[in-house]
Coordinates of C-alpha atoms in Angstrom, one line a residue:
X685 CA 167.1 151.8 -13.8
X686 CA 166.3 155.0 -11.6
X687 CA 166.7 154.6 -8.3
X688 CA 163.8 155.2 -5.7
X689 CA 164.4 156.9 -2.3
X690 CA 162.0 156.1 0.6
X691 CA 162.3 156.9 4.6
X692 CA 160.6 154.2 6.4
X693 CA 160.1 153.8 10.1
X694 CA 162.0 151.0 11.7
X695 CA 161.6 151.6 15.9
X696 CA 163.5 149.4 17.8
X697 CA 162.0 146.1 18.7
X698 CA 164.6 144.3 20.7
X699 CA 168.0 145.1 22.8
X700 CA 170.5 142.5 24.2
X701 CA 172.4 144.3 26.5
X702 CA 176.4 143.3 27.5
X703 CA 178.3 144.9 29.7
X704 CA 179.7 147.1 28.4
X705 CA 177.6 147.8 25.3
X706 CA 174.4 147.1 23.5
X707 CA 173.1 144.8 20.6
X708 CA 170.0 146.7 18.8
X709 CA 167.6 145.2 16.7
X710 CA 165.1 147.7 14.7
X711 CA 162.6 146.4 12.4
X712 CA 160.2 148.2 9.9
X713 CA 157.6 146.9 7.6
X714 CA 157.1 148.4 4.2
X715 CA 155.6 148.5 0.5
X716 CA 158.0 148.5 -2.4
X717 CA 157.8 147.8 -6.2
X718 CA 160.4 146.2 -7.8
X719 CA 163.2 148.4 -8.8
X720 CA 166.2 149.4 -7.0
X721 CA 165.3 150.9 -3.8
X722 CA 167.3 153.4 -1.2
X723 CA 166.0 153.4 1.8
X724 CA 166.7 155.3 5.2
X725 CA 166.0 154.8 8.6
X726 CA 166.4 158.2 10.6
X727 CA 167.2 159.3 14.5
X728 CA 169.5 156.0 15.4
X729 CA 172.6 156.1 17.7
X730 CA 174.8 157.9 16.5
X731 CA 177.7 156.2 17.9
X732 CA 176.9 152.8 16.9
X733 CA 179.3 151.0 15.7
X734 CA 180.0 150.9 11.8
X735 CA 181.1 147.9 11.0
X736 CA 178.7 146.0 13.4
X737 CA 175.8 147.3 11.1
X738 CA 174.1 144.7 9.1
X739 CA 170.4 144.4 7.6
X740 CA 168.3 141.5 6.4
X741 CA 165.2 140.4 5.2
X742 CA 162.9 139.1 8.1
X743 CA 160.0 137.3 6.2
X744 CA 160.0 136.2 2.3
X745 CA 162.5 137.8 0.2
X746 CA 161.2 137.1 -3.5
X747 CA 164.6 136.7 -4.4
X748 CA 165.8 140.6 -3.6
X749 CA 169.1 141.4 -1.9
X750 CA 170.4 143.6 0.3
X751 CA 173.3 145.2 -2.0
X752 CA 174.9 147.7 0.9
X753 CA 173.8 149.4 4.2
X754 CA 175.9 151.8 6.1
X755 CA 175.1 154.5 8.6
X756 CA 175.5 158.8 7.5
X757 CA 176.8 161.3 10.2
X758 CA 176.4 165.0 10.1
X759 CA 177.0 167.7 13.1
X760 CA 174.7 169.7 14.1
X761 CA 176.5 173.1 13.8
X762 CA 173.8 175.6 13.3
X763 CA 171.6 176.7 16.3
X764 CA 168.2 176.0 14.7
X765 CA 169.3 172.4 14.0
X766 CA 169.4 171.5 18.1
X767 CA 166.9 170.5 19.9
X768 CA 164.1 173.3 21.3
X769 CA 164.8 172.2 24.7
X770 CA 168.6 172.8 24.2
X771 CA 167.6 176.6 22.3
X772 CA 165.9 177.7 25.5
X773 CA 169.0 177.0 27.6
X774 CA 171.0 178.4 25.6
X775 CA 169.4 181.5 25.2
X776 CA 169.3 182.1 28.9
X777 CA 172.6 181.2 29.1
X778 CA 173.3 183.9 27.4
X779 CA 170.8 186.2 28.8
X780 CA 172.6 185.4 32.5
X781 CA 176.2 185.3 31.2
X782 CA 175.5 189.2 29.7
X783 CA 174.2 190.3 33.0
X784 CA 177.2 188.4 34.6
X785 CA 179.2 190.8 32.6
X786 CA 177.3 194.0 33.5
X787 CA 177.0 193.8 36.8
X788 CA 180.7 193.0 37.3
X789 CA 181.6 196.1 34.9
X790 CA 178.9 197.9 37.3
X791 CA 180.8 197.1 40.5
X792 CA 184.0 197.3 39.0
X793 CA 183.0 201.1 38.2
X794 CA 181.3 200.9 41.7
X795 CA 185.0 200.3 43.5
X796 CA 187.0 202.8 41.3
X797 CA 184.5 205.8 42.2
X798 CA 185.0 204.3 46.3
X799 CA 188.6 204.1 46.2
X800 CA 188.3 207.8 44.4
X801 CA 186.2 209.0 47.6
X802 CA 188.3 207.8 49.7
X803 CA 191.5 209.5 48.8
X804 CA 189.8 212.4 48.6
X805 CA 189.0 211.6 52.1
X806 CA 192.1 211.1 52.9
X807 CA 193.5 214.1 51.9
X808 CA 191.2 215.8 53.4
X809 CA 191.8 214.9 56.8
X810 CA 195.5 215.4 56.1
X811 CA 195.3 219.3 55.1
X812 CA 193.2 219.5 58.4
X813 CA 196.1 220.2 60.6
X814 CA 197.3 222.3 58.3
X815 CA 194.6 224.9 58.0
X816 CA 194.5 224.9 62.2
X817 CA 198.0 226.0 61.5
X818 CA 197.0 228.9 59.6
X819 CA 194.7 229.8 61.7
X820 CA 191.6 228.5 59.0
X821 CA 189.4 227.1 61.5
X822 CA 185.7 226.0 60.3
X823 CA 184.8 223.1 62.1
X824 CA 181.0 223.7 60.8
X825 CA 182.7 223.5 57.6
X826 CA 184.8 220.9 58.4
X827 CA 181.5 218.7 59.0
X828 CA 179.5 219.5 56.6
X829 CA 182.5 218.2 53.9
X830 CA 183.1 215.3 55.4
X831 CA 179.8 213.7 55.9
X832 CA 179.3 214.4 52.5
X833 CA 182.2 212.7 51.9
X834 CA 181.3 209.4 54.8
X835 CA 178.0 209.7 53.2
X836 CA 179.3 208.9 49.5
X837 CA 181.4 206.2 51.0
X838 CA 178.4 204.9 52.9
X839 CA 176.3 204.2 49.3
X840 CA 179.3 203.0 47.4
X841 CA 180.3 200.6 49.9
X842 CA 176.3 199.5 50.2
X843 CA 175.8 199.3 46.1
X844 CA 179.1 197.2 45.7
X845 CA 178.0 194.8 48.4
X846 CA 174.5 194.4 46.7
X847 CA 176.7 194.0 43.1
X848 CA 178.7 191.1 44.7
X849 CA 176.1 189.3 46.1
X850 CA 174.0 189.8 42.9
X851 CA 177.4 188.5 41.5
X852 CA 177.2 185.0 43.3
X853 CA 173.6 184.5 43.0
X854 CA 174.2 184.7 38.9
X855 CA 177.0 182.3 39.3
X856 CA 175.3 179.9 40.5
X857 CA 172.1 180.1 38.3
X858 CA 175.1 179.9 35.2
X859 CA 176.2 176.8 37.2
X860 CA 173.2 175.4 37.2
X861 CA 172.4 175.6 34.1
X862 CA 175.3 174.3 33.3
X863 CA 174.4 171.3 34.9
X864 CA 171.3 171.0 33.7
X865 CA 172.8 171.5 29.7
X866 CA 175.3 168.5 30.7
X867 CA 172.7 166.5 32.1
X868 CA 170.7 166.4 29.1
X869 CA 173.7 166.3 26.4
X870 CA 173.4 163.3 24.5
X871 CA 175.6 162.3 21.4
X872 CA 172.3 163.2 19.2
X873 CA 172.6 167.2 20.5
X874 CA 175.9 167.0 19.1
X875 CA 175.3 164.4 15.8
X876 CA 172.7 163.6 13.9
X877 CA 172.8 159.9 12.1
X878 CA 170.7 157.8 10.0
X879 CA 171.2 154.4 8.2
X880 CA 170.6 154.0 4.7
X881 CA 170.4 150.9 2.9
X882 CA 170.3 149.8 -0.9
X883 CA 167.9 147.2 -1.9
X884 CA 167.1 145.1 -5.5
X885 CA 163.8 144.5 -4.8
X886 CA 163.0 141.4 -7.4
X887 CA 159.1 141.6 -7.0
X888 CA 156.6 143.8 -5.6
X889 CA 155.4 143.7 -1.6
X890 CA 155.6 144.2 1.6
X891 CA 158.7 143.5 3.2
X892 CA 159.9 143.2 6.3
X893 CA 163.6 144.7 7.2
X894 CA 165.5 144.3 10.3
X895 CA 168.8 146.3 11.2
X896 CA 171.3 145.1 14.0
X897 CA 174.2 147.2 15.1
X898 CA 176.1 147.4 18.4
X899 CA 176.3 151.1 20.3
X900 CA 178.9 152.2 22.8
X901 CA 177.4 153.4 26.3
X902 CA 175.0 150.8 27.8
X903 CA 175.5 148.4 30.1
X904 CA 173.4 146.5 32.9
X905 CA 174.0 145.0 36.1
X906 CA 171.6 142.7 38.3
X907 CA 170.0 144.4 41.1
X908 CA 167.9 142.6 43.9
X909 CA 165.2 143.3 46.3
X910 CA 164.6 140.5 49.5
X911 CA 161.5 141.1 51.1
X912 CA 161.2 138.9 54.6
X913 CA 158.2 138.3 56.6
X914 CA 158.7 137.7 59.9
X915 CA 155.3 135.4 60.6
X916 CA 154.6 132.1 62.2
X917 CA 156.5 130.2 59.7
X918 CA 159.4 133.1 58.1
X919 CA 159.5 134.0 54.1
X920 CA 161.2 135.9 51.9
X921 CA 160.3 136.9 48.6
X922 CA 163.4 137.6 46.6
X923 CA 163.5 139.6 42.9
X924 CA 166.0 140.0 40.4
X925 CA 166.7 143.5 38.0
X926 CA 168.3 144.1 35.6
X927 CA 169.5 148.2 36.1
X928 CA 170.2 149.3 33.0
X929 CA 172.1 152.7 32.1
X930 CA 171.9 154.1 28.4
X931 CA 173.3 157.3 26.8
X932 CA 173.7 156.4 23.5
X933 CA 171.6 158.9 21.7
X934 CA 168.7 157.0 20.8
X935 CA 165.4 156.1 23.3
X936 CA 164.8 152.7 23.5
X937 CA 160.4 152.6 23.7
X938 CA 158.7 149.1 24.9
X939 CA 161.1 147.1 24.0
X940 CA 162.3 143.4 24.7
X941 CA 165.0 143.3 26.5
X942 CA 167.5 140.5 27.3
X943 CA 170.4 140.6 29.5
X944 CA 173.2 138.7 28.5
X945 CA 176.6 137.8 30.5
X946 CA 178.9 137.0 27.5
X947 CA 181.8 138.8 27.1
X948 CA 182.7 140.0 24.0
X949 CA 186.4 141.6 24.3
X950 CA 187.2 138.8 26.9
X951 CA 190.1 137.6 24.9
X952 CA 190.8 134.1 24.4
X953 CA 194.6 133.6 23.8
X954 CA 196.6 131.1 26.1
X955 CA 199.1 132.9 28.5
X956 CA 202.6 133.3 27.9
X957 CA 205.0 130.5 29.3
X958 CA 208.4 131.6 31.1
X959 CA 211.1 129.0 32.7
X960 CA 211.0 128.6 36.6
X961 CA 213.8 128.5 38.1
X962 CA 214.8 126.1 41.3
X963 CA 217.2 127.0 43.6
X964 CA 218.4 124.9 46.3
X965 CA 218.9 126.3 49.9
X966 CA 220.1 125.0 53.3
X967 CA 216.9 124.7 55.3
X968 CA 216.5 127.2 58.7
X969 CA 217.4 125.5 62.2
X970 CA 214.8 128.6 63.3
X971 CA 210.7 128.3 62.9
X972 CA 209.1 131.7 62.4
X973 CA 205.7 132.0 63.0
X974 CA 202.7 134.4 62.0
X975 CA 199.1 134.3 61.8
X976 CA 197.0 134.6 59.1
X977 CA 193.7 134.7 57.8
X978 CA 192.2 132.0 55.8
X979 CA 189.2 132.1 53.6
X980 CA 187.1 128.5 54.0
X981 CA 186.7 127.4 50.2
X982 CA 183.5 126.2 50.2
X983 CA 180.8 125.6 47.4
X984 CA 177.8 127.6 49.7
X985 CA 175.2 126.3 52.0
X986 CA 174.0 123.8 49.2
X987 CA 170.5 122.1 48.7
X988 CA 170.1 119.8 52.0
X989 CA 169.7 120.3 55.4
X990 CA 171.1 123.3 56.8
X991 CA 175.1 122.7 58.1
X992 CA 176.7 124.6 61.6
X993 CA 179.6 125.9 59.6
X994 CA 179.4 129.8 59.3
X995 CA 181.6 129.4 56.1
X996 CA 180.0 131.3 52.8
X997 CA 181.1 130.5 49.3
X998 CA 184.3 132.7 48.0
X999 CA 183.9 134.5 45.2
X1000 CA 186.3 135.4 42.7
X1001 CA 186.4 139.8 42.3
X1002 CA 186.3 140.1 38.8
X1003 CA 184.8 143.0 36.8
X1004 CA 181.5 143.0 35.4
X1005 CA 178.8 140.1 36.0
X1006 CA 179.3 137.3 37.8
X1007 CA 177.5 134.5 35.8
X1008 CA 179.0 131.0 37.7
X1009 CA 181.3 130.5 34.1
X1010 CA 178.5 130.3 32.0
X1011 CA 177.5 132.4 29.7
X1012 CA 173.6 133.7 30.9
X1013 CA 170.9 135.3 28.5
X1014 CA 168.1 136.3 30.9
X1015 CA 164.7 138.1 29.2
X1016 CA 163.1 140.7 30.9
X1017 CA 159.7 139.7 32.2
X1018 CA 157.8 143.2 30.1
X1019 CA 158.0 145.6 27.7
X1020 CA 160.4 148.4 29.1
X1021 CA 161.6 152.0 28.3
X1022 CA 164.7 153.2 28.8
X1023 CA 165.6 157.2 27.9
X1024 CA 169.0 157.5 27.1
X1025 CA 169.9 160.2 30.2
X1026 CA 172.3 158.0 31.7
X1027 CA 170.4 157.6 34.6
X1028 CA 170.1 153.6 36.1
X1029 CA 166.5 152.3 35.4
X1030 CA 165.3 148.5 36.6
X1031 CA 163.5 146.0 34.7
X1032 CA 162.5 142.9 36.5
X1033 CA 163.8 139.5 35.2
X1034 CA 162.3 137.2 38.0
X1035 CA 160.9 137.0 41.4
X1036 CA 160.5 133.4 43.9
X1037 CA 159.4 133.6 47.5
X1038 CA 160.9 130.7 49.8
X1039 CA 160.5 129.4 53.6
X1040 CA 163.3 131.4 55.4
X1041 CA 165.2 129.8 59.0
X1042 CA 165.4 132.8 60.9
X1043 CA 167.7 132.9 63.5
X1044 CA 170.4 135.7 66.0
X1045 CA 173.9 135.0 64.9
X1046 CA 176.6 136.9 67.1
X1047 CA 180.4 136.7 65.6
X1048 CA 181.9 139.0 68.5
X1049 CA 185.4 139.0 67.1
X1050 CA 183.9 141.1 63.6
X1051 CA 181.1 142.9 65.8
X1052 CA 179.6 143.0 68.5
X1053 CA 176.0 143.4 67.2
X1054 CA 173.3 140.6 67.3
X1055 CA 172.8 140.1 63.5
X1056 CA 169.4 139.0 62.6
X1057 CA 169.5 135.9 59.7
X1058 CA 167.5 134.6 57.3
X1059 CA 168.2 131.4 55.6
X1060 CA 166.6 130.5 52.4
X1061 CA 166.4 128.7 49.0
X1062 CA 166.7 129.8 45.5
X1063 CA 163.5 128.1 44.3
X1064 CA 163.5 129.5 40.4
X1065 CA 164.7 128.0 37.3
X1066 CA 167.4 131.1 36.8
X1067 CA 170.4 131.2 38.9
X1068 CA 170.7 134.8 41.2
X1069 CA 173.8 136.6 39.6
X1070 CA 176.6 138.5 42.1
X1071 CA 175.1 141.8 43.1
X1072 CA 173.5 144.2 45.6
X1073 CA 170.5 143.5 47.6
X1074 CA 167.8 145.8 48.7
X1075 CA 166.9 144.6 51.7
X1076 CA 163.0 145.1 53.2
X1077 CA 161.8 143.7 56.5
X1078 CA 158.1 143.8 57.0
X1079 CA 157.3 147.3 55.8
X1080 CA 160.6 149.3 56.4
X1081 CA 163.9 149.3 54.3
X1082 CA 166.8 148.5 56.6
X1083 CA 169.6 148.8 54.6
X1084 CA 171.8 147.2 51.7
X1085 CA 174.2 144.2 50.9
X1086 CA 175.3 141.9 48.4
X1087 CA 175.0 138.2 47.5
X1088 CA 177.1 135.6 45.0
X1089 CA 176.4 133.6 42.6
X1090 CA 173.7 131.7 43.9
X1091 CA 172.8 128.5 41.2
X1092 CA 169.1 127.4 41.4
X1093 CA 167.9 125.2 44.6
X1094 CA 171.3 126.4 46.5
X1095 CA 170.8 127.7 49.7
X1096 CA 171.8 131.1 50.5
X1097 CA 171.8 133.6 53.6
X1098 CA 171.3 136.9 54.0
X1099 CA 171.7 139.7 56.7
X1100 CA 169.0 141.6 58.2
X1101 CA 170.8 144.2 60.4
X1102 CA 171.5 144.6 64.3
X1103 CA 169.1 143.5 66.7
X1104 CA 168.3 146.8 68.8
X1105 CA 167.6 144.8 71.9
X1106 CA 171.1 143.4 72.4
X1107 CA 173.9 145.0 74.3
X1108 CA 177.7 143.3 73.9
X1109 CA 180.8 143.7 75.2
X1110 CA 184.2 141.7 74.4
X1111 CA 187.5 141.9 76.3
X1112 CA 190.8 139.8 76.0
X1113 CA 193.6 138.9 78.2
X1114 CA 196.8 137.9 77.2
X1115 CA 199.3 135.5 79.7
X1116 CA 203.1 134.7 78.6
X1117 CA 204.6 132.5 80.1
X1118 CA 207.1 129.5 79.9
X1119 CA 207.3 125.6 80.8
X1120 CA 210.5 125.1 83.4
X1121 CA 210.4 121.6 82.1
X1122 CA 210.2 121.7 78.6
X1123 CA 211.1 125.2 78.0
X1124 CA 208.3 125.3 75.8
X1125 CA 206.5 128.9 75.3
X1126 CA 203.0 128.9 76.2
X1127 CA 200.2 131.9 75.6
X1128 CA 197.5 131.7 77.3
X1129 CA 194.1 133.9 75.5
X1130 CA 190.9 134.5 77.9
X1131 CA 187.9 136.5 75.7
X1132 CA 185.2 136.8 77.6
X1133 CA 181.7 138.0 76.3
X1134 CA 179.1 140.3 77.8
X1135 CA 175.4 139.8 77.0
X1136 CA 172.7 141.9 77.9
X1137 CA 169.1 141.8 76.4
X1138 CA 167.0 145.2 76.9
X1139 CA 164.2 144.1 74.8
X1140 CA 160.9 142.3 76.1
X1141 CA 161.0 139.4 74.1
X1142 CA 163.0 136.7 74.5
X1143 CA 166.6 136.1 72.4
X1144 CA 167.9 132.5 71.5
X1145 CA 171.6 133.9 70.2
X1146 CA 174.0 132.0 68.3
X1147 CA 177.8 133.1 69.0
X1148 CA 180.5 132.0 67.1
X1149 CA 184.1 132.4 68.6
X1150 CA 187.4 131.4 66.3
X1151 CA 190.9 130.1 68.1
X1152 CA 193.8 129.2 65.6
X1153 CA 194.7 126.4 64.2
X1154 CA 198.2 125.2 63.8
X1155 CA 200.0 123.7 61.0
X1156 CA 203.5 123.1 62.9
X1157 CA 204.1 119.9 64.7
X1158 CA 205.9 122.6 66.7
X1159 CA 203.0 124.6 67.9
X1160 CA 200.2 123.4 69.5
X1161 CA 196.4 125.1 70.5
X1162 CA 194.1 123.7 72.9
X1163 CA 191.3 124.9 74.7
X1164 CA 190.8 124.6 78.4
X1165 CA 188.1 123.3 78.6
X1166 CA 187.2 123.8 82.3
X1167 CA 187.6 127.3 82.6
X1168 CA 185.4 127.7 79.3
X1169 CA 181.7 128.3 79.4
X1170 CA 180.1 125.2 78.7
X1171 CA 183.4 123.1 77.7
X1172 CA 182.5 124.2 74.1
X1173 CA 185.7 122.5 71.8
X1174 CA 186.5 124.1 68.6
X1175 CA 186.1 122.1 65.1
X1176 CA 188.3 121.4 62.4
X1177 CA 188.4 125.7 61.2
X1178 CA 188.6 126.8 64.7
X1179 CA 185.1 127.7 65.3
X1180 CA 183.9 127.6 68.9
X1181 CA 180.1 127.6 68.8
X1182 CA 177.4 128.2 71.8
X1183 CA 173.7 128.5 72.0
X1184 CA 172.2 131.2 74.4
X1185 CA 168.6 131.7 75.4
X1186 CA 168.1 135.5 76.7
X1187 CA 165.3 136.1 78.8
X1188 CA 163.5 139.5 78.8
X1189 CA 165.6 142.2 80.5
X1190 CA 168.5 139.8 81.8
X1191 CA 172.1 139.5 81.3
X1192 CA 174.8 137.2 80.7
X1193 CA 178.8 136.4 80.2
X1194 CA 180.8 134.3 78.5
X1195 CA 184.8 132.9 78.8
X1196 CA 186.5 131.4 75.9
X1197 CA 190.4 130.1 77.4
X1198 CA 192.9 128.7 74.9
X1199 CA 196.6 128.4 75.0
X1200 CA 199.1 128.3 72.3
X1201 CA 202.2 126.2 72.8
X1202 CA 205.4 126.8 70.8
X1203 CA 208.7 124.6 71.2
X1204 CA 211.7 126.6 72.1
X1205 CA 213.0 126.9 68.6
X1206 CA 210.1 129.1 67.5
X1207 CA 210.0 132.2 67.1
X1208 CA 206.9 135.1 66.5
X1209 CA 205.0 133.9 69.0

């Protein structure tokens, strides 16, 4: 039976992007008779992977088969085969590289006629002397010679200068253009691919074919955008992107996209289990002590009332998309395009807007900058995955930062900036000293906080103050409470907490006292 050859047109209809690469799905509709059929689908990726390429019949078969598809490479070696816009840079490549090269052979010729003229020059002066010697004396002569000579010097010296600069301003056209030939190679300037598939067809029709294969190059991460309105009653509206980046050789045109969180190389074998050895040790007589940061492990703000504790949900730095442990497949809201130019591109997934508690939180002891803060709710059906935030107030962009996982109807904060209006100022005192009684060690802290509001609107200001906590029997932390503002007493992390109400154009202070008590047989204090 004579095999039939057919190109058919099969766009691409869907992508499901990872993280690191890309799932494509073309599909083409077409009329064959039966017989055996070889069909090809032209301009795909051509680094898609081979043995990820599959094809199938979408609709009713009839009873025909697929019997093989595979992808065809070829380079494209001859000029005429690249693209037009890649002829025209090459051609003036070469146009300014060939000027490149005469003008430096100009100024090259330029300095060996200068140095030339100027030996002559130099001899010249030297056999000077010697004619006053022998009585040749011609200073009219003398002149007119060597202002030829300083004349000739005068041009060269000018047309060389002219020649380097000339020099410099081709270099960096050639590096330009350089740029620009880089920024639009792609692996289809380099490769040309198509796939080709052999089909029985069993009865004549239309039938609809679709190809899957996975390409190299493309990845997404979320992006968002919090919008907050600083009204009667707060909001922020709050959207989720998806940026994609693509250079895979193909343009992806109105497409569905989806944006998945699996993993694909993530591999899945247990770890390897090694003996532990136990060693037995005569314990210390001496307590050493040091201080530490500790992250509060907390699961986030959650769905209820809003709680005091300035803790925020830890987060586990891993690369890639965080997706809370579940694998995620979020579909873009539209149709999008994305060029494959390697340049980022966002497609919105979803958007909520949610009541926001808006409030002035000061933590002197990481800044001292009144921090404006919004508090709101994650009130869509799709959780917010791990990622930067654009951040909007009113009309203006402020600035950038980031967010977790955030599941649906979870709480979540967010940071708006400094507060202009607020002036602070933080200073600490250390006292050392020692108990004659019970020879205990004792270090006594004073912080003391300056607050000044410049604005003309009033400023209520939550400030949040830390003291450690001890773990040793041996070492004890109290604060004094009557020589602290407000007797405020720490909680269970440490966190001393005030509320201040700034008028207009007034100011303020602060004292925080504790003391740290260590036993005699500690040490580090």
């Amino acid at each position: 039976m004579q095999l039939q050859k057919l190109t058919i047109d099969a766009p691409v209809s869907s992508v499901t992007l990872l993280e690191d690469r890309a799932q494509v799905r073309r599909i083409g509709k077409v009329n064959l008779s039966q017989g055996l059929w070889r069909v090809r689908v032209e301009h795909v990726a051509p680094v898609l992977s081979d043995k990820s390429l599959r094809a199938e019949y979408c609709g009713e078969s009839w009873e025909s088969r697929i019997d093989d598809v595979r992808v065809r490479r070829q380079m494209l070696v001859k000029e005429a085969e690249r693209p037009v816009e890649f002829q025209a840079l090459h051609a003036e490549f070469r146009s300014l590289l060939q000027f490149f090269n005469n003008t430096s052979e100009d100024r090259q010729h330029l300095e060996s006629c200068f140095e030339r003229v100027n030996t002559i020059l130099s001899k010249s002066l030297q056999e000077l002397p010697v004619d006053a010697i022998w009585g040749q004396i011609d200073p009219k002569s003398w002149r007119e010679q060597l202002s030829i000579l300083f004349k000739q010097l005068r041009d060269l010296r000018g047309e060389i200068l002219s020649s380097y600069h000339t020099q410099e301003r081709l270099s960096q056209q050639i590096d330009d253009l350089i740029a620009r030939v880089n920024a639009l190679s792609r692996p289809d300037r380099i490769y040309s691919a198509y796939i080709e598939a052999d089909l029985a067809i069993a009865r004549s029709g239309e039938y609809e074919i679709a190809f899957d294969y996975v390409v190299p190059n493309a990845m997404w991460r979320p992006w968002h955008q919090a919008h907050l309105l600083l009204e009667e009653q707060s909001s922020v509206s709050f959207r989720m992107d998806g940026c994609v980046w693509q250079r895979t050789g193909e343009d992806w045109h109105n497409i569905d996209l989806v944006f998945s969180t699996a993993r694909a190389s993530l591999g899945t074998e247990p770890p390897l289990l090694r003996d532990d050895q136990l060693k037995v040790q005569e314990k210390s007589q001496r307590i050493v002590i040091e201080a530490r940061n500790q992250k509060i492990q907390t699961t986030g703000l959650g769905t209820g009332t809003t709680t005091s504790s300035p803790a925020t949900p830890a987060t586990v730095e891993i690369p890639g998309v965080d997706d809370g442990g579940e694998v995620r497949n979020l579909r873009s809201r539209k149709k999008a395009t994305i060029p494959s130019d390697g340049r980022p591109y966002r497609v919105p997934i979803f958007s909520f807007s949610s009541d926001a508690l808006v409030e002035y939180i000061l933590m002197p002891e990481v800044a001292c900058q009144v921090v404006l803060k919004s508090e709101q709710t994650n009130t869509a059906n799709l959780p917010i995955l791990a990622g930067p935030v654009d951040l909007v107030r009113s009309t203006e962009f402020v600035g950038k930062t980031s967010v977790g996982f955030i599941a649906p109807g979870e709480k979540f904060a967010l940071g708006w900036g400094p507060d202009a209006a607020m002036r602070v100022q933080r200073t600490t005192k250390e006292k050392k000293e020692q108990d004659h009684l019970t020879q205990w060690n004792q270090l006594t802290e004073t912080r003391t906080l300056f607050l000044s509001n410049i604005g003309a609107e009033a400023r209520f200001i939550k400030t949040i103050e830390r003291i450690p906590v001890s773990e040793l029997e041996q070492v004890k932390v109290e604060v004094i409470a009557e020589e602290t503002t407000n007797g405020v007493q720490p909680d269970n992390n440490g966190f001393c907490t005030w509320s201040f109400t700034l008028e207009p154009y007034s100011q303020m202070s602060a004292t925080l006292v504790h003391r740290i008590s260590a036993a005699p047989e500690v040490q580090g204090l």
